[in-house]
Every structure is written in structure tokens, then in C-alpha cells.
Coordinates of C-alpha atoms (C1' of nucleotides) in Angstrom, one line a residue:
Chain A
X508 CA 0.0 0.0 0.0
X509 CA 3.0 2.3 0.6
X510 CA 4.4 4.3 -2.4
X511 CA 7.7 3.7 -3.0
X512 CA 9.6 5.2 -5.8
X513 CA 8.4 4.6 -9.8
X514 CA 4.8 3.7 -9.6
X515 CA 4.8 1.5 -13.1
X516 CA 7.5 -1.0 -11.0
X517 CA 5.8 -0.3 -7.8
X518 CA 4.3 -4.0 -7.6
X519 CA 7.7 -5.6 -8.9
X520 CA 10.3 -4.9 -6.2
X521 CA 10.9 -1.2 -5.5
X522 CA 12.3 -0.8 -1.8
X523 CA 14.8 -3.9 -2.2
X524 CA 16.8 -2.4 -5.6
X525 CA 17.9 0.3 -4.1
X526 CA 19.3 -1.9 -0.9
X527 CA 23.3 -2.6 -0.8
X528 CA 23.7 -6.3 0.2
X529 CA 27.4 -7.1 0.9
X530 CA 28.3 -10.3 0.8
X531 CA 32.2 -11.9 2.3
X532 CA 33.1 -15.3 0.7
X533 CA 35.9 -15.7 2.5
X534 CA 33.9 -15.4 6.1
X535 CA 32.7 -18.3 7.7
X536 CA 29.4 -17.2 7.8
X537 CA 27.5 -18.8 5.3
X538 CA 26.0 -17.1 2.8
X539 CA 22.3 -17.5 3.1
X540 CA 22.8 -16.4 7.0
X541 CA 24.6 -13.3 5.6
X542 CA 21.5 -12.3 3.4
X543 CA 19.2 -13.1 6.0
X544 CA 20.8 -11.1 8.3
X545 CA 21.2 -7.9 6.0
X546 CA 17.5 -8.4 4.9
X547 CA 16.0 -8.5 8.5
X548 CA 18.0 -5.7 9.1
X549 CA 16.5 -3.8 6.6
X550 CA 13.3 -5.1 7.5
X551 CA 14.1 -4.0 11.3
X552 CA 15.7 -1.0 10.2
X553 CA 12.5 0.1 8.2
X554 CA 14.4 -0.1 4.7
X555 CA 11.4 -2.6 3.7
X556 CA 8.0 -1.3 4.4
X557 CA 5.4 -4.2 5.6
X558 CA 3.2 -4.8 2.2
X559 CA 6.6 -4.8 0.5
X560 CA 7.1 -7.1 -2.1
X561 CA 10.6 -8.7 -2.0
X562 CA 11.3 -9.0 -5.9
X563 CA 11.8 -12.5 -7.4
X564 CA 14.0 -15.2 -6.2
X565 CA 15.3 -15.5 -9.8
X566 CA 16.4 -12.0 -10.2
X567 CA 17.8 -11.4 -6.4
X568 CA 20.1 -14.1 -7.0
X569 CA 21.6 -12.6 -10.3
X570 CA 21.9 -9.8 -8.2
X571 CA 23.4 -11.1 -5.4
X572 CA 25.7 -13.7 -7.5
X573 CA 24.2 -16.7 -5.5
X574 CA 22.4 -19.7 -7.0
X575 CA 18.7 -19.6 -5.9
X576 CA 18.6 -22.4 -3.6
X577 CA 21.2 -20.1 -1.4
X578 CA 18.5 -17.2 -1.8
X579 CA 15.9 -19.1 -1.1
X580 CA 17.3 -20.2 2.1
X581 CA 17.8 -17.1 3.3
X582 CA 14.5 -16.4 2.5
X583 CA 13.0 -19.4 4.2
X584 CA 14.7 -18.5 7.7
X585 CA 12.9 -15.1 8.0
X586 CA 10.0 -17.1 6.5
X587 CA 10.2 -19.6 9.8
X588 CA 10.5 -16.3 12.1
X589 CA 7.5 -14.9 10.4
X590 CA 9.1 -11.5 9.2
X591 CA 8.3 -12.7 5.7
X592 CA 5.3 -14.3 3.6
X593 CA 5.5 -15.8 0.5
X594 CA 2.5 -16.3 -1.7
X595 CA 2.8 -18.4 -5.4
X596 CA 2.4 -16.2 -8.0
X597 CA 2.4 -13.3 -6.6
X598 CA 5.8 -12.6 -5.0
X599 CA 7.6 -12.5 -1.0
X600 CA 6.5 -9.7 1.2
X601 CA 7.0 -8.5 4.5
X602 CA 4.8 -8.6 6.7
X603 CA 2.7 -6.3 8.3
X604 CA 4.8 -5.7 11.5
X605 CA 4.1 -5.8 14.8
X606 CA 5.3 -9.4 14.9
X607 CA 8.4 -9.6 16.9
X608 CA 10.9 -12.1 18.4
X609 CA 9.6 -16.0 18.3
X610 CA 9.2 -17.4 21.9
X611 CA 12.0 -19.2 23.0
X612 CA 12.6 -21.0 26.1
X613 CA 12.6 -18.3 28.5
X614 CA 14.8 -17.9 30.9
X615 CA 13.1 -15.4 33.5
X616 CA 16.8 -13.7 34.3
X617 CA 17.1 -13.2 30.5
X618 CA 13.7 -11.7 30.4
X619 CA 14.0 -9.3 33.2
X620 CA 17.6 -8.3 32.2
X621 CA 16.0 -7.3 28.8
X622 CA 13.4 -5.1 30.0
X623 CA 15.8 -3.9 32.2
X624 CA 14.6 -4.9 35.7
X625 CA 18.2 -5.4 37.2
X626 CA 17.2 -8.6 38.5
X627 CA 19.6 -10.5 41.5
X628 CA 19.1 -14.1 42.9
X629 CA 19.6 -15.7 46.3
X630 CA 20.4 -19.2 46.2
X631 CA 18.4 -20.0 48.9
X632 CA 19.3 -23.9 48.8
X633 CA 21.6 -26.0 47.1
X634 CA 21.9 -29.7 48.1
X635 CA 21.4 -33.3 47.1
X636 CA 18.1 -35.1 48.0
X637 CA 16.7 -38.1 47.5
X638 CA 14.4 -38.2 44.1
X639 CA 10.3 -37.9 44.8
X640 CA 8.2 -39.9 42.6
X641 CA 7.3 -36.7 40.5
X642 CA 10.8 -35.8 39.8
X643 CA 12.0 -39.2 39.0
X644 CA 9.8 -39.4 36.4
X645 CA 10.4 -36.0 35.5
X646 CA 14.0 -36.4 35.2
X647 CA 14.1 -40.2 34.2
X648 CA 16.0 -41.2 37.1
X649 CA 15.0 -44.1 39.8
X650 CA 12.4 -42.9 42.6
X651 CA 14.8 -42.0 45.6
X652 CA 17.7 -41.8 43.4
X653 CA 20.4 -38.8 44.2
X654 CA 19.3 -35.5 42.3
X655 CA 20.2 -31.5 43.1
X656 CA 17.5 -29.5 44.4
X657 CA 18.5 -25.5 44.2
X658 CA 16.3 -23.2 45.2
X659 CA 16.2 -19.7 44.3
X660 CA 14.4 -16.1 45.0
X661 CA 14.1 -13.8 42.0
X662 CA 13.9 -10.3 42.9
X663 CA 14.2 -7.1 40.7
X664 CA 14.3 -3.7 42.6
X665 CA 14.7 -5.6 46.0
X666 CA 11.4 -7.2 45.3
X667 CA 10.7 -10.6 45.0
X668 CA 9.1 -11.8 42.4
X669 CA 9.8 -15.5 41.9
X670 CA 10.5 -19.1 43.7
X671 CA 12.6 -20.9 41.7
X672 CA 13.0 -24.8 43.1
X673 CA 14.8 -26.6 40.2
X674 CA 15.7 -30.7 40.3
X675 CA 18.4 -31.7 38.5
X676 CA 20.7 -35.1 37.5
X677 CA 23.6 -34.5 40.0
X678 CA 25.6 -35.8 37.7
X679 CA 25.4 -33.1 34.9
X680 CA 27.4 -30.2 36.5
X681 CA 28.7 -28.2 39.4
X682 CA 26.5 -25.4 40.1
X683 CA 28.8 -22.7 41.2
X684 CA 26.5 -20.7 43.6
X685 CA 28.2 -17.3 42.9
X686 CA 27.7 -17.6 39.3
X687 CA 24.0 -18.4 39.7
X688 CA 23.6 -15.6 42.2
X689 CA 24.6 -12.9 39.1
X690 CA 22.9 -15.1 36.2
X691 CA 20.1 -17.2 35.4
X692 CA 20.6 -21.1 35.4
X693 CA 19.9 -21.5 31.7
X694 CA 23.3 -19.1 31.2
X695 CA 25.2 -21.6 33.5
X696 CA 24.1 -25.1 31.9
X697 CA 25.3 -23.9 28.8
X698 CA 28.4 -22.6 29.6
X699 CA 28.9 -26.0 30.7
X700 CA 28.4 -27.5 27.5
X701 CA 24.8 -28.5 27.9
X702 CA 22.7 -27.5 24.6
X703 CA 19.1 -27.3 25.7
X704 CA 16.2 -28.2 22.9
X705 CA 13.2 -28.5 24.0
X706 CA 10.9 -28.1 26.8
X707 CA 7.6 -28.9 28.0
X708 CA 5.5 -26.5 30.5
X709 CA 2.4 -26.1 32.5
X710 CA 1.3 -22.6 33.2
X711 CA -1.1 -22.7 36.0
X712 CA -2.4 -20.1 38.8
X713 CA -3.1 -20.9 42.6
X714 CA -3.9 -18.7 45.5
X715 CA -1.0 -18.1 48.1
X716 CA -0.2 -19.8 51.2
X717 CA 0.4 -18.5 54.4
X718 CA 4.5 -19.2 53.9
X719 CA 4.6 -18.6 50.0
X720 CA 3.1 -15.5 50.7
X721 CA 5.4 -14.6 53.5
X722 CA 8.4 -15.2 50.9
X723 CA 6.9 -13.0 48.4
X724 CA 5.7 -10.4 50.6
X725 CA 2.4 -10.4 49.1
X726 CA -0.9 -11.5 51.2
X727 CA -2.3 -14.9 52.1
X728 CA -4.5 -16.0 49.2
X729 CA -3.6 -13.6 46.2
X730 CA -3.0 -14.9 43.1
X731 CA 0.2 -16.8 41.7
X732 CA 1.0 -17.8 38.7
X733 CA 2.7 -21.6 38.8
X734 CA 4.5 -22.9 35.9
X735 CA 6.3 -26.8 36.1
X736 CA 9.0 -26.7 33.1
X737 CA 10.8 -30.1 32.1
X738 CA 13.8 -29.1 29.8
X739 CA 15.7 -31.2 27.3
X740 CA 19.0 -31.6 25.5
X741 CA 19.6 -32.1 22.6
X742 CA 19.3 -35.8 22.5
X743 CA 16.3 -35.3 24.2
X744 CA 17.1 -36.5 27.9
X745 CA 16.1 -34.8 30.3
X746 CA 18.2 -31.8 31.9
X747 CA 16.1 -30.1 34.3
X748 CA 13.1 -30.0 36.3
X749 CA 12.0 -26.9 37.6
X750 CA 8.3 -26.0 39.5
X751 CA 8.6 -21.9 40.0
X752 CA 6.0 -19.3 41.5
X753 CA 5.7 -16.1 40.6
X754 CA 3.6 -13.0 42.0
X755 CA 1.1 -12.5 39.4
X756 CA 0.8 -8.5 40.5
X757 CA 4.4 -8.3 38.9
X758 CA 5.0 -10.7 36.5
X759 CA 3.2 -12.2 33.7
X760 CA 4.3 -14.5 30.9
X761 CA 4.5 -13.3 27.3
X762 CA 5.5 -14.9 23.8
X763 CA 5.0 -14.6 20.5
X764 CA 3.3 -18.2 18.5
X765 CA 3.7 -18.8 14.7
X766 CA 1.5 -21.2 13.2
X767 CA 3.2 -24.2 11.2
X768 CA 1.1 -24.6 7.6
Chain B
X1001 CA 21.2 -47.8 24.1
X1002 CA 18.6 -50.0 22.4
X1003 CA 20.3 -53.0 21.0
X1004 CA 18.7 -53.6 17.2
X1005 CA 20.0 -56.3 14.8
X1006 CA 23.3 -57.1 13.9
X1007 CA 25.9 -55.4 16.7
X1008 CA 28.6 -54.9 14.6
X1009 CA 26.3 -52.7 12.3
X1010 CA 24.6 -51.0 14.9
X1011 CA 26.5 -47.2 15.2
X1012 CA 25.4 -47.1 11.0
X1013 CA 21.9 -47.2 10.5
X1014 CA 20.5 -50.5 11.4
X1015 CA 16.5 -50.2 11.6
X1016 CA 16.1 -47.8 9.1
X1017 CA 17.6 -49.9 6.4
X1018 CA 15.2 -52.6 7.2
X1019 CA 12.4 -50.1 7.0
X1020 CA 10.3 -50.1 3.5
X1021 CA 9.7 -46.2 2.3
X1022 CA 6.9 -46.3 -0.7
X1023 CA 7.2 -42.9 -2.0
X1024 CA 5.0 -42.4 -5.3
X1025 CA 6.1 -40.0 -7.7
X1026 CA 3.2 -39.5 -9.6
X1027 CA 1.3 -37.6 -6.2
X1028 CA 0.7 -34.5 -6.0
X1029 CA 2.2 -34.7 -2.6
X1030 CA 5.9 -33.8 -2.7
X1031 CA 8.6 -36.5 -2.1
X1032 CA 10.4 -34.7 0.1
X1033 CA 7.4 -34.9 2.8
X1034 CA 6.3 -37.9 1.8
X1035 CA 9.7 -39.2 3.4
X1036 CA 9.0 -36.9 6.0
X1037 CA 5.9 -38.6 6.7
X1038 CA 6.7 -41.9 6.6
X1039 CA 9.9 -40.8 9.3
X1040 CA 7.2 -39.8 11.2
X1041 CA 5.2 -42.7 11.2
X1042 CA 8.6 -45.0 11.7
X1043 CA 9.3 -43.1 14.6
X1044 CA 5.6 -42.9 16.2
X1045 CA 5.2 -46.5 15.4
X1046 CA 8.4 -47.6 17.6
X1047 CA 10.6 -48.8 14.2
X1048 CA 13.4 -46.1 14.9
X1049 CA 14.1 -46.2 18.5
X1050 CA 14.9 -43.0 20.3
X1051 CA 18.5 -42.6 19.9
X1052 CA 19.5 -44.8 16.8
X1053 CA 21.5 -43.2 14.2
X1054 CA 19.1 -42.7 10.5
X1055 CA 22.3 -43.5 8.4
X1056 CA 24.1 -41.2 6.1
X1057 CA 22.1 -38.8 3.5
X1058 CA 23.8 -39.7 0.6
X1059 CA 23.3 -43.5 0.8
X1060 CA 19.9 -42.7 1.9
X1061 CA 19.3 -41.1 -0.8
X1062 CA 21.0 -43.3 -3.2
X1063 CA 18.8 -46.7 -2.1
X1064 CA 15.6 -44.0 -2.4
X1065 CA 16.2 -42.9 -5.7
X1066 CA 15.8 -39.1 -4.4
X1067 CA 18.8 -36.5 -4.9
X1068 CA 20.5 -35.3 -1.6
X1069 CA 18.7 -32.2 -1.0
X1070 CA 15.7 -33.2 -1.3
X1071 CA 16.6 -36.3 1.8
X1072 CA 17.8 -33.2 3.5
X1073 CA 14.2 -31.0 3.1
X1074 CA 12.5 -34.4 4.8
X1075 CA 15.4 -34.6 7.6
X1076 CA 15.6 -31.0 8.2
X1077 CA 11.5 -31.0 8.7
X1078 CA 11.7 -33.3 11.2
X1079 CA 14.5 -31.6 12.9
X1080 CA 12.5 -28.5 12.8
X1081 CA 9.7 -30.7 14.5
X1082 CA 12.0 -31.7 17.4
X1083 CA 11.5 -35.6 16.6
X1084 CA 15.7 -35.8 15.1
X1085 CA 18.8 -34.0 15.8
X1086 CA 21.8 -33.5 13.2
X1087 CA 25.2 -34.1 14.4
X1088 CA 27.9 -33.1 12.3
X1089 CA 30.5 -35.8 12.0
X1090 CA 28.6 -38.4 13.9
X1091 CA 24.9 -38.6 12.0
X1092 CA 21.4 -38.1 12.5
X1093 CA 19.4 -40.1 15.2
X1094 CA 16.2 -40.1 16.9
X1095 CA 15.5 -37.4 20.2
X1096 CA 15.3 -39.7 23.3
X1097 CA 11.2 -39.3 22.8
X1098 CA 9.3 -37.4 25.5
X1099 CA 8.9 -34.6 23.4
X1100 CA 5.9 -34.0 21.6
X1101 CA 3.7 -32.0 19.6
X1102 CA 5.1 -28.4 19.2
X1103 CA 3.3 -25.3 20.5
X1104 CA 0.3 -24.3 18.3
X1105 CA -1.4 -21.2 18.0
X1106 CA -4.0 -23.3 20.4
X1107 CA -7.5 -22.9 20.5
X1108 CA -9.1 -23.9 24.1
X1109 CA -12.1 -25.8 22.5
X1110 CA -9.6 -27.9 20.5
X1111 CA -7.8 -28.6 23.7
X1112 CA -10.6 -29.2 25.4
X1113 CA -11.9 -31.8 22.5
X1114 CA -8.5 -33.5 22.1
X1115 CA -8.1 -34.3 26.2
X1116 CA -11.8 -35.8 25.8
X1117 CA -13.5 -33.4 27.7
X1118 CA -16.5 -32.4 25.2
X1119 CA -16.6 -28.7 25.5
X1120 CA -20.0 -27.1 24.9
X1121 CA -20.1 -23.4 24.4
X1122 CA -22.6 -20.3 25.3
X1123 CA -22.6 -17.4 22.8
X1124 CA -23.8 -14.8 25.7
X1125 CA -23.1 -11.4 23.8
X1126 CA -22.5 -10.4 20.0
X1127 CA -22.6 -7.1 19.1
X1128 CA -21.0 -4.4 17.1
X1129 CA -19.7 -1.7 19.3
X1130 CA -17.1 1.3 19.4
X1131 CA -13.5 0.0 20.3
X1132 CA -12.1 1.2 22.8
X1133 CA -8.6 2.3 23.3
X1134 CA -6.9 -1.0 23.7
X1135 CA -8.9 -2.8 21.5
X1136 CA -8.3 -0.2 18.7
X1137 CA -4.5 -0.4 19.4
X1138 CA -4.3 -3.8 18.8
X1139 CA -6.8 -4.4 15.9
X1140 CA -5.2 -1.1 14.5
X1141 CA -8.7 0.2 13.9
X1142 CA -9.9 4.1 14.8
X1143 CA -10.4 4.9 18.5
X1144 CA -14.1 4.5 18.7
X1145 CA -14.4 2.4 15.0
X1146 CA -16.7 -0.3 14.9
X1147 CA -15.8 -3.8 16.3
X1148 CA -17.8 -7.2 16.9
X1149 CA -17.4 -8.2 20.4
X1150 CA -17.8 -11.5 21.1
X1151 CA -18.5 -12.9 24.7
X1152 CA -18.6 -16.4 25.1
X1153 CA -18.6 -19.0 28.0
X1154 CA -17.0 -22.1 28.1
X1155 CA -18.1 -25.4 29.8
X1156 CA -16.5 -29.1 30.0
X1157 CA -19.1 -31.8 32.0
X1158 CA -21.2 -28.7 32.0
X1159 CA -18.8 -27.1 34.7
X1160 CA -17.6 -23.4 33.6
X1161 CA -14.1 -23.5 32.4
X1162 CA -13.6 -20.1 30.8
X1163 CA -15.1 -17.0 29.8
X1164 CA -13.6 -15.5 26.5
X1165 CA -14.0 -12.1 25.3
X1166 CA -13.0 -11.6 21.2
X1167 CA -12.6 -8.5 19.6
X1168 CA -12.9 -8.6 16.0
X1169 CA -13.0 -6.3 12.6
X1170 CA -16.7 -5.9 11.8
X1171 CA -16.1 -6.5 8.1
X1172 CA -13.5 -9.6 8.6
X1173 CA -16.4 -12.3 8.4
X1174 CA -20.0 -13.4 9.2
X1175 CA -20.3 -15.1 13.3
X1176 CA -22.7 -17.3 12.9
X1177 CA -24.1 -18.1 16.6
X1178 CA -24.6 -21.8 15.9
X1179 CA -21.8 -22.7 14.9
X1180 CA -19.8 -21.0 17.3
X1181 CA -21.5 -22.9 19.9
X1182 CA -20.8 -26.0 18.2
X1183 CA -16.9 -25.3 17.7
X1184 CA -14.0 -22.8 18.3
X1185 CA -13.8 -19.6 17.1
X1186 CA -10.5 -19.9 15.0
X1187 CA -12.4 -23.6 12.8
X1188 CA -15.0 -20.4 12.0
X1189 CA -12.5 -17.9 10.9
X1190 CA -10.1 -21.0 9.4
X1191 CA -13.4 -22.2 7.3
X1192 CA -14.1 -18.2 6.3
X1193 CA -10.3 -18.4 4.5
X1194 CA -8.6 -16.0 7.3
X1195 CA -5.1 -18.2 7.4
X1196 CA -3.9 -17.6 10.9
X1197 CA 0.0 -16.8 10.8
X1198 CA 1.1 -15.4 14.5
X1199 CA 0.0 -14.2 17.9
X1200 CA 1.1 -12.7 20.7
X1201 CA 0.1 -14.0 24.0
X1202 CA 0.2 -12.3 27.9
X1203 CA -0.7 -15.1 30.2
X1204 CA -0.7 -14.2 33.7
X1205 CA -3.2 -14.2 36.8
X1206 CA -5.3 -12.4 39.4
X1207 CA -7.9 -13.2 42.0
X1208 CA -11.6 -13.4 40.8
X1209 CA -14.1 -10.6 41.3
X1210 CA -17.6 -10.9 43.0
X1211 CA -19.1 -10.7 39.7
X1212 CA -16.0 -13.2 37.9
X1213 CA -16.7 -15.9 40.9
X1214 CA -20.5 -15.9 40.1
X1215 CA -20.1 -16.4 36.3
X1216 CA -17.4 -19.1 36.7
X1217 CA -18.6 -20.9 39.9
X1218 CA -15.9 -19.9 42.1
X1219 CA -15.0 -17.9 45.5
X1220 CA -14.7 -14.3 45.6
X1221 CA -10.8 -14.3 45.7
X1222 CA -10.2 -17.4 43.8
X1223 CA -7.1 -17.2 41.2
X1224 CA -7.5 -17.2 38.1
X1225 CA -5.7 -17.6 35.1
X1226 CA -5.8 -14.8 32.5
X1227 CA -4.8 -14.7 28.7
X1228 CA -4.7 -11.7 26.2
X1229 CA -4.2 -12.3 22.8
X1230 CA -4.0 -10.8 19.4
X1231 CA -3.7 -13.0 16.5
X1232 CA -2.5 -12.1 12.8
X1233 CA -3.3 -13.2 10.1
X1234 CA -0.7 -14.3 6.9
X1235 CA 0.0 -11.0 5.8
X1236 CA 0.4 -9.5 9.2
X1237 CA -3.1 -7.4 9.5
X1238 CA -4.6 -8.4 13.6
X1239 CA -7.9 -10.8 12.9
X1240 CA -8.6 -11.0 16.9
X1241 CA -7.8 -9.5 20.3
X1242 CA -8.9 -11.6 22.9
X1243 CA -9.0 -10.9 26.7
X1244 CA -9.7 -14.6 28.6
X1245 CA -9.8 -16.0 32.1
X1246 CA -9.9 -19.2 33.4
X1247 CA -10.4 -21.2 36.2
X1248 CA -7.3 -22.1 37.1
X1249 CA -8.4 -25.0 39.5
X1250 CA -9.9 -26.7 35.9
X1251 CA -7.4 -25.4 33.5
X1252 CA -3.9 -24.8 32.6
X1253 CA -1.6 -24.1 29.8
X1254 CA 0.7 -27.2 28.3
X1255 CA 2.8 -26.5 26.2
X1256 CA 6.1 -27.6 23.9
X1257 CA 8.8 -25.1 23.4
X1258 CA 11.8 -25.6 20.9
X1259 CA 14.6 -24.0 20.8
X1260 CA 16.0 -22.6 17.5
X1261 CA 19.7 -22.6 17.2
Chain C
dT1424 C1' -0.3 -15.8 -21.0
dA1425 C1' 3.3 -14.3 -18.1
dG1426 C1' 5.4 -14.3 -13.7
dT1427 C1' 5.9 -16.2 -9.3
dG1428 C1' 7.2 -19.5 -5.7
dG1429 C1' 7.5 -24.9 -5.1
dT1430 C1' 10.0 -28.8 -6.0
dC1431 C1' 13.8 -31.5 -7.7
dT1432 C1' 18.3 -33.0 -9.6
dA1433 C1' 23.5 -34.3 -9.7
dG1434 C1' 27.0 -32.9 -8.7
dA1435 C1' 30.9 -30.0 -5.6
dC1436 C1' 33.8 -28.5 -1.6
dC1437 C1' 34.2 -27.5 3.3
dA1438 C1' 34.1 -27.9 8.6
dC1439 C1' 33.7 -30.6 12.3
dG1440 C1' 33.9 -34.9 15.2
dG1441 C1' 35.5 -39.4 16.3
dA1442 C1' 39.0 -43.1 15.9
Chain D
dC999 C1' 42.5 -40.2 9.0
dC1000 C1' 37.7 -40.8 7.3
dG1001 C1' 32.8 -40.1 7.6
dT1002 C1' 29.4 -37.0 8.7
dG1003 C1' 26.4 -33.1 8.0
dG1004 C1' 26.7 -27.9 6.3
dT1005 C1' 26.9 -25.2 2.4
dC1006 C1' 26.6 -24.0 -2.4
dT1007 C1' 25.9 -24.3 -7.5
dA1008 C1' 23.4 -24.1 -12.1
dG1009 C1' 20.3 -25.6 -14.0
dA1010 C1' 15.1 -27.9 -14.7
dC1011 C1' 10.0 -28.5 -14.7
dC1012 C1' 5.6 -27.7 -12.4
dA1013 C1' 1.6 -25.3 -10.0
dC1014 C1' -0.5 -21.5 -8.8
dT1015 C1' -2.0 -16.4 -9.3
dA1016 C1' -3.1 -12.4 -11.6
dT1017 C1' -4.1 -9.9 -15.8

DNA sequence: TAGTGGTCTAGACCACGGA
DNA sequence: CCGTGGTCTAGACCACTAT
């Protein structure tokens, strides 16, 4: 719908000709990632209005002096993200904004750094326990096998806003409890080589007890929001079990879903 | 860990090469997810076993008759789907299981209908009214413009689960009343050729209300789980704004994250 | 009909991981 | 060292959409 430059080409690929895409061979960042990057850029940037048709595959890759099947992928990873649409016979556009950032798995130290909430953590307990039936089958261990409980209060401002009470396979690392005190766990188990996948979660809400309230200086009965999280690596055993608690008058959970066609 | 067929083949690829894959190349249905779905069914149907390497891509595709890439597109679908992860210099093999179904743009009635608890619904208010500030925000629509609202309760076992509140553009498409008691909202908007691409969710919680406890058959003070959402569809432009709550002693959110690389 | 993305091929070289 | 996936090429034909 937005004007930009000679009308009779308007529909063809306007915005994206006059855009400067530089490309390194001799980087070790592959090519279609390069593109990508330089598009969403552009797309961030504002250089490519939502509506925007991309201009074909064909010529961008005469253009750009890659084969098509390198465009393309470019293409397709701001496709998965949803920045881009494509629609047969009628071209690639962008879309119409106001989609941002895909959800990931969320750490809540990550999220609270990024809006800039300053959080800290007090590791309020760190020791080995026997497994309970729910975390042994959480965690694919035997029931009353050895795992590491840690437990942790997430404040920002000198408020609390979070229990943390993670389960985890004593054998997978050394929790260092400094290091988790100035970062979230997440940020730890990868820097220990741990590459998480996947997760599954339960968001749920409960009213306060009497002690959980006490912790989160809020009032017996208000409202928390519960979430259970099993997490992943990469060859999909289990890494972590975590149940947190969270006051709902300060924090609420928020993410971004794409649809798969 | 699973032990399957001849030992001293077992690191390469043993069950896959004793699967059969049938893939017809007069369908209209490309090869590529053919493969894919026939993976799939291999590895829902217990013939690859959770951890067992998928042998190499380019004898793959040799005893298939299909060119590399085009192995690769069925691989790289499943590793998008969390069921396989690539590892370069040792091969592709099966995620441990446990992980399921990925996070969909989820409608509660299909939830509902899927854990078997036959979900009736209760149309209680449709009407075109003026948007009000946050509804115009996120339907980008005039302060004041005209809007369907949409009020509807939700039952399982003819207990109240949820009351949902939609906001929609009054020229998107036709509500018919009966059929929105007899399905969810999105099957209405999917069967009136709106393609759902993205939304963004806020899920958090507060204590009910006098007038919330009544509706939902709760105590005054009872938490409850709340959910705004505004959905987009494939070129970008909002379809829905939805403000939700829910029981939270009858409901809660489940849910499969990945994590992209 | 013309133009677009969707699919597919048959090769190639490189980077990384394990033995 | 060798085998693996990761990347890239230069084409080809088809299906869909708009005009």
C-alpha cells in the first residue's frame, strides 16, 4: 500500500533495488545467513516497508551472484521467524509488522535483564536429595535416586518476584553458587556445554499460602502464577526439572506463536 | 542404548535400512514430505528407536532414488519438528522421545476436544460496538471504530471453564451463533479463508471478582488464570484481540517449546 | 499468458567430530 | 585419518495467481 519510488514498478520490487547487500566469501558465515541477516536488518531497520514485495527469487540471486537455492534459504529462515510471507504467484512480502521475536525457552533472568529490571538471585538452597516420585519421572531417574535440588528467590528492585525450586541429575554439572547468584541457570548449563532443545511446560495459577506469601511479601491467598518446566538436551534427555512461583501482581508471561502450515 | 539387529552394524543405521519407504512420484504430494511422513510414522510406530543413528544422507538417498537435497528437506522438517537432531561428524538419530507435539497457536475448545472433555459453548453477547482504546490499538482500527465483540462461555461436564471475550474487525467475516456454539472460534475464521499466521500472548493471573466468581462458579478471591491475545493473520493485519480468564483450579496451559539454534 | 514460488536434480567443496 | 552433516551451484520443470 506504501508508495515507494516509480509507480509503473511499484508491484515488482521497489524498496529492495535500491538496498546494498554485501556479501564476504571468504567469512565463515555462510552465505544464506549473511543475506538473512542484511535483509531483517532492513526489515528492522524500516528499509522494507510491511506490504513490500521482496522482488523475485530468480532475479535477487543474479543480483546477489548466489544460486537460488542459497536465496531461497535465506528467505526461508525469515519465512520460519515470520518477518516474511510468500504467496505463489504473486511474489515474497513482508509482513505487516508488529510481529516480533519468536518465543523461546525463556529464561526469566534473560527476560527481566531485557526489559531492564536489574534482577539479582539468592540461592536459597543447594543440596542433594533423594528423588520424589514426580521428579524421578520427570527427570528419568529411579524414585529416591540422588538429584540436586536448588532453590532460588528472584527479585528485581529488592522485590521478589519468583521461587525458583529446580531438580536436576547430580551428575550433569557443578553449580557454582556465585555464578548463579549474578545469572540465570539457563546461562550456567550452557556454559557447561549442555545445549538445551526443547521443553515442556504447564502454566497454571493458585492462590498463596500463608508461607509462599510470606516469601513473596504479598498477602495470604492472592493470586500466583505456577509454571512446572521439564527441559531437554539435545538428545532429548532430560536436563532439568523446575516448579517456579511467581507473584502475578508483577510478573506475567509473554510470547510470540507462529503457526506451522 | 537400544540394541537392534546385527551389533557390529549398529553405530550405522541398522533399523532404518530394514524399514520399507513407498514414495509415489506420480502424487501431487511432494517426495520430500512424503519421506518426512513416513519418518514420522517410523518413529511414532516404535521402528526407529529413540537414539538410533538414520544412516548417512547420501546413501539414503541413493537406495531411495531421491537426490540429496531433497533427503535433506525431509530430515531438516523433522529436525525443525523436534523428533531428530543432526550431528555433524557423527549422523542423525532419533531425540530420546518425551517430546511432543510443538506449541500451536491453540484454541481452548480444540484442547478441550483432544483431552476428551467435550466442550459445549454459550454465545452470551455479539454485538457491534465502538473499540475502545486497547482494542483499537491492537486491531489497528480508529479509537471509537466499529468492532464485533464476542463474549462467550466455556463449559467441559457442563462445569464453567472459561469466559472468552473476542474483539474482531466488523467486516473480517459473518459469526454465525450456531456454529460458534458448536466449535472454536478460529475452525470459524479458518473455514471463512482467514489463514492464521502469528499471535502474541500475555498469560498471567489475578484473584476473581464478585461478579467473575459468580459467572465461573468460584469464590470471591479465587485465582484465576488470564490470557490476552491478538492473533495475525498471513500478511500480518490483527484478525482477533482476545482478553480470557480461566479457572485455574480446571485449567492450565501445556505447552512444547523448541529451541532454534 | 506471463510471472511467481514450489519442487527436484546431480553434482561439488568445506568444517567438524571421532577413531 | 575418514565419515558425517553444512553449504553451495546451475540448471530444470511444475503449480498457482493475476491480468
Amino acid at each position: 500500500m506504501a508508495k515507494t519510488g516509480d509507480p509503473a514498478r511499484a508491484v515488482t520490487g521497489p524498496a529492495l533495488s535500491a538496498l546494498e547487500f554485501a556479501l564476504d566469501r571468504s567469512s565463515p558465515v555462510p552465505l544464506y545467513y549473511q543475506l538473512a541477516q542484511q535483509l531483517e536488518a532492513a526489515i528492522e531497520h524500516g528499509a522494507l516497508v510491511p506490504g513490500n514485495l521482496l522482488g523475485n527469487e530468480v532475479d535477487l540471486s543474479v543480483r546477489l551472484g548466489l544460486s537460488r537455492p542459497t536465496v531461497r534459504q535465506a528467505i526461508q529462515s525469515l519465512v520460519d521467524k515470520g518477518l516474511l510471507v510468500r504467496r505463489r504467484g504473486v511474489g515474497t512480502q513482508v509482513v505487516h509488522s508488529q510481529v516480533r521475536r519468536p518465543l523461546e525457552l525463556s529464561s526469566l533472568y534473560d527476560d527481566l535483564e531485557a526489559a531492564g529490571q536489574g534482577p539479582t538471585t539468592q540461592v536459597v538452597r543447594k543440596e542433594v536429595v533423594a528423588a520424589s516420585a514426580d521428579v524421578a519421572a520427570a527427570l528419568g531417574v529411579a524414585e529416591g535416586g540422588e538429584v540436586t535440588v536448588l532453590e532460588r528467590l528472584r527479585l528485581t528492585h529488592g522485590q521478589p518476584v519468583a521461587v525458583l525450586c529446580n531438580y536436576l541429575p547430580t551428575t550433569l554439572l557443578d553449580l557454582d553458587s556465585a555464578r548463579l547468584e549474578s545469572t540465570g541457570l539457563y546461562r550456567v548449563m550452557r556454559a557447561s556445554g549442555i545445549t538445551l532443545h526443547s521443553a515442556r511446560q504447564t502454566v497454571g495459577a493458585r492462590s498463596a499460602t500463608r508461607e509462599e506469601a510470606d516469601r513473596l511479601d504479598e498477602e495470604e491467598g492472592a493470586a500466583l502464577l505456577t509454571m512446572w518446566r521439564t527441559a531437554y538436551d539435545d538428545t532429548g534427555r532430560p536436563v532439568e526439572y523446575g516448579t517456579h512461583i511467581y507473584r502475578a501482581s508483577r510478573y506475567a508471561f509473554d510470547f510470540q506463536l507462529l503457526v506451522r502450515p
